[in-house]
Each structure stands twice: as structure tokens, then as C-alpha cells.
Amino acid sequence: MARDVPAFDAQHPPAQDLMDDCVHCGFCLPSCPTYLLFGEEMDSPRGRIYLMREGLEGESLTDAMVRHFDLCLGCLSCVTSCPSGVQYEKLIAATRQQVERRYERTRYDRIFRKLLFRFLPYPTRLRALASTLRTYQALGIQSAFRKSRLRELLPARLRAMEGLTPEPPPHSPPLPVLIPPHGKRRRRVAMLTGCVQRVFFPHVNAATARVLAAEGCEVVAPHGQGCCGALSLHAGREQEAMTFARRTIDTFEAAGVENVVANVAGCGSAMKDYGYLLRDDPTHAGRAQNFAVKVRDASELVHELGPAAIRHPLPLIAAYHDPCHLAHGQKIRAAPREVLRTIPGLTLREIRESEICCGSAGIYNLIEAEPAARLGERKALNVLETGAQLLVTGNAGCLLQIRASLNRMRKQLPLTHPMQVLDASICGEPVTTLTR
Ligand code: SF4
Ligand code: SF4
């Protein structure tokens, strides 16, 4: 609900000098997914910067203004395409934080968001949810529900949530605290096991740790680590994100490692931004900067190290999907592709419109179900067009989003993380372990 007060307070409003970098050229428009969907100037990066400027000049946060900010995926495709180097990621992050503090959302919206953040960043709570989910899936209730018309009666957000529920993960014991390297030690690294990742994708964590060890890393998985704060940060929950960031820094500093490895693009991107997030923090500002320079995406680190382990052939055709927080947020496009190309027999295919978000975007596909579904189906069609046998992507959110879109289209395609593919090759597993 709009309030008759200036849109922004003095606590880190979107910065005027960053807005002034925008020369209104419009080069970013064709790469903005919401501009592609709605064709509205105010749903483009240039339009949103115009609204931020109005806010900075004292306009109130109107419902319409907040709607345009909310519809932004935070995919940062505009950052890649902007020739003037506009740091839109800082502008939208500051704007979201102001919106979360100063705009009164509807009761339903508030409760829904609160519930999401009561669960998503907490592995213990997620684990309880996962076991209920397992029963729901094992008893066949999910497939019966999906075939019935009851599903269509659910509100859009709950329907989206149901469609995105992960499959029960294969059993995977928790990572040991220390995994020794194969052969001579090349690096000592710590792995972020994540919150959603740890509960629903423990097999991806296990594959990542095996690959890192095979490539000569001593791998530490520090106890006591929790959520890195990525979901909170991208949703404008600044204080919560800062709390998670401080705890992550404290935990990983104690591990005494050269690198901190993330295998989820959103987490890696958030951790690389800790220096900026904690820039005013009296105890953690400098430590956050030191921490951030150590962070690597798993593919980035494997590429940096160069192959040490023998790769066995995997004769298959794979398509690689760029997660936005890897390609646009961390500027990592070549490393995952080159890492996959070290596998004999593997053919890599490019996906049309690879710079356009799949609609996952943190909690976007739960909050903005309709545009997210349209983007998901657009992405799924482009993936299918490649004729690949397997889709590879380094972000759990993208994987769930594209899988849900394929399911709605009644299409089947296996999806995996790049580290799972590399692990299968290093371990000499057959292609069917990835494609069945
Ligand atoms: S972050 Fe993505 S959705 Fe938002 S303005 Fe930029 S390109 Fe558009
Ligand atoms: S491409 Fe950059 S400078 Fe041009 S309108 Fe978009 S944000 Fe502004």
C-alpha cells in the first residue's frame, strides 16, 4: 500500500551517481526479460532507473512503482548488455531494500514472503519439509494431484510451488568434514554446502567434493555453516542477509583455506558481493572483502586449476544453460563450457537466447508465478530445440524451474549440474547414470 512519504530514506538509497551513468541509449532493452514479456518502458532497466530517480527526488513509492520493481528478476542481463557500465545490480539491490522497509505489502503477500523465509534458509526446517514431501511423492499423491483438476484450483503461487517441488534426492550421507586430495595437494578449499542445496541436492554436493578431491584439492566442509544469505539479499532483506553473511565469514575463516567453493550460482554471486554488503560493518567490513576474493564457483576453480584427473569418455550431446548469477552476476561463461569440453565424447550445444533468464531468479518463480512460467516455457522450448540428451546447469533454482516448465509441457529431459557430469566422467560411469 502506498504511503505519502518520500520513497527512500537515507539508509543506502539507490545512488545518484550510479543512475547518472545511464545515458538512456536503450541497448539493454532487448536483453531484459520483462521488457520482452510486457513491452513496457517501465518494465525495462532504463524505465526502472527512471522510477528510482523519481523516488530519489522525493516521490512516494506508489503501488505501480513497486510493481515495476517487483517484476524485475534481478537477472542482471542488462548489466552485461549496457555499454555504459551502469551498475544496475547495486541500484536494484538498494531499491529492493528500501521497498522492503518502507512499502506496506498486502497481508497475503506479507504472510507468503514471511513463510518462505521461515523455511528456505534453514536446512533443519527444510529437512522436516522434505520428509513430508517424500511421503507425498512416495504414496503417489503428487502424481494423482497433478493429473487431477484440483491443482488448477490452487492460487497461482501455491500451484507454482507445487510444480517446483524437487524430486526426493538419492540417499547421500553428509559430507565428511575433511576430504583428502588424490595425489599431491594443489589447493585447500572449503565447500559451501548451502541450505536448499544441502537438503535437496546432497548428491550434487557429493559429486562436487569428489571432483575437487580428484583434481588435487583438500576439501573441507565446515560444520556449523548455514545459509549464505543469497535469497535474503536478492529479496531486499538486508539485515537478514548481513546476519547470514557475518556467520558465513566467521565459519569459513576458521577453516583456514585458500578458496571457498560454491556450486550454486546465486550463492557464489552473493558471497562475492559480501564486501559491498558489509561495507559499513564495524567488525566485518575488511574481513568480508578478504573473504569475497577467495570465493570461486566450482567450475571456475576446476578451470583455474586445469585438469589433473583422467576423464573417461561420455558419448552424449549436452546443452549448457547459463545461470544468470553466473553469466551476468559473476561474468563466468567460458569456464563451465571449457570444463565440460575436457570430457572425451561429449558434444556441447548452445541454447538460443542464452542471455535470457529462465524465470527462476531466487524466489521470483514463487512470488511472480505467471511471468516466471512464461519465461520458463520460453527457455524450455529453446533447450528442446538443441536436440540435446541432457541439460547441464550450475544452479539448483534454474534446474527446478526448467524441469517444472518441461513437466507442464509434458516433455522429458534429464537435467544435471556440471560437477555431476565431470564426476561421472572421472569415475568412469556410463552415460546412463546421467540420462536415466
Ligand atoms: S535485472 Fe533483468 S529483469 Fe531486471 S531490469 Fe535488468 S534485465 Fe530486466
Ligand atoms: S544500456 Fe545502460 S546506459 Fe543504455 S539505457 Fe540501458 S542501462 Fe541506460
PDB file of C-alpha atoms and ligand atoms in Angstrom, residues 22-28 46 82-84 86, ligand 2:
ATOM      1  CA  CYS A  22      22.725   5.692 -17.654  1.00  0.00           C
ATOM      2  CA  VAL A  23      22.678   7.598 -20.941  1.00  0.00           C
ATOM      3  CA  HIS A  24      19.202   6.278 -21.889  1.00  0.00           C
ATOM      4  CA  CYS A  25      20.526   4.574 -25.035  1.00  0.00           C
ATOM      5  CA  GLY A  26      18.170   1.593 -24.707  1.00  0.00           C
ATOM      6  CA  PHE A  27      20.772  -1.042 -25.664  1.00  0.00           C
ATOM      7  CA  CYS A  28      19.710  -3.042 -22.602  1.00  0.00           C
ATOM      8  CA  ARG A  46      16.008   2.197 -18.292  1.00  0.00           C
ATOM      9  CA  CYS A  82      24.938  -1.998 -21.066  1.00  0.00           C
ATOM     10  CA  PRO A  83      27.786  -0.260 -22.969  1.00  0.00           C
ATOM     11  CA  SER A  84      27.995   2.493 -20.317  1.00  0.00           C
ATOM     12  CA  VAL A  86      25.668   1.020 -15.400  1.00  0.00           C
TER      13      VAL A  86
HETATM   14  S1  SF4 B   2      22.072   0.179 -21.865  1.00  0.00           S
HETATM   15 FE1  SF4 B   2      22.837   1.121 -19.970  1.00  0.00          FE
HETATM   16  S2  SF4 B   2      23.021   3.294 -20.458  1.00  0.00           S
HETATM   17 FE2  SF4 B   2      21.733   2.395 -22.040  1.00  0.00          FE
HETATM   18  S3  SF4 B   2      19.606   2.653 -21.246  1.00  0.00           S
HETATM   19 FE3  SF4 B   2      20.289   0.650 -20.572  1.00  0.00          FE
HETATM   20  S4  SF4 B   2      21.123   0.997 -18.523  1.00  0.00           S
HETATM   21 FE4  SF4 B   2      20.998   3.015 -19.523  1.00  0.00          FE
END
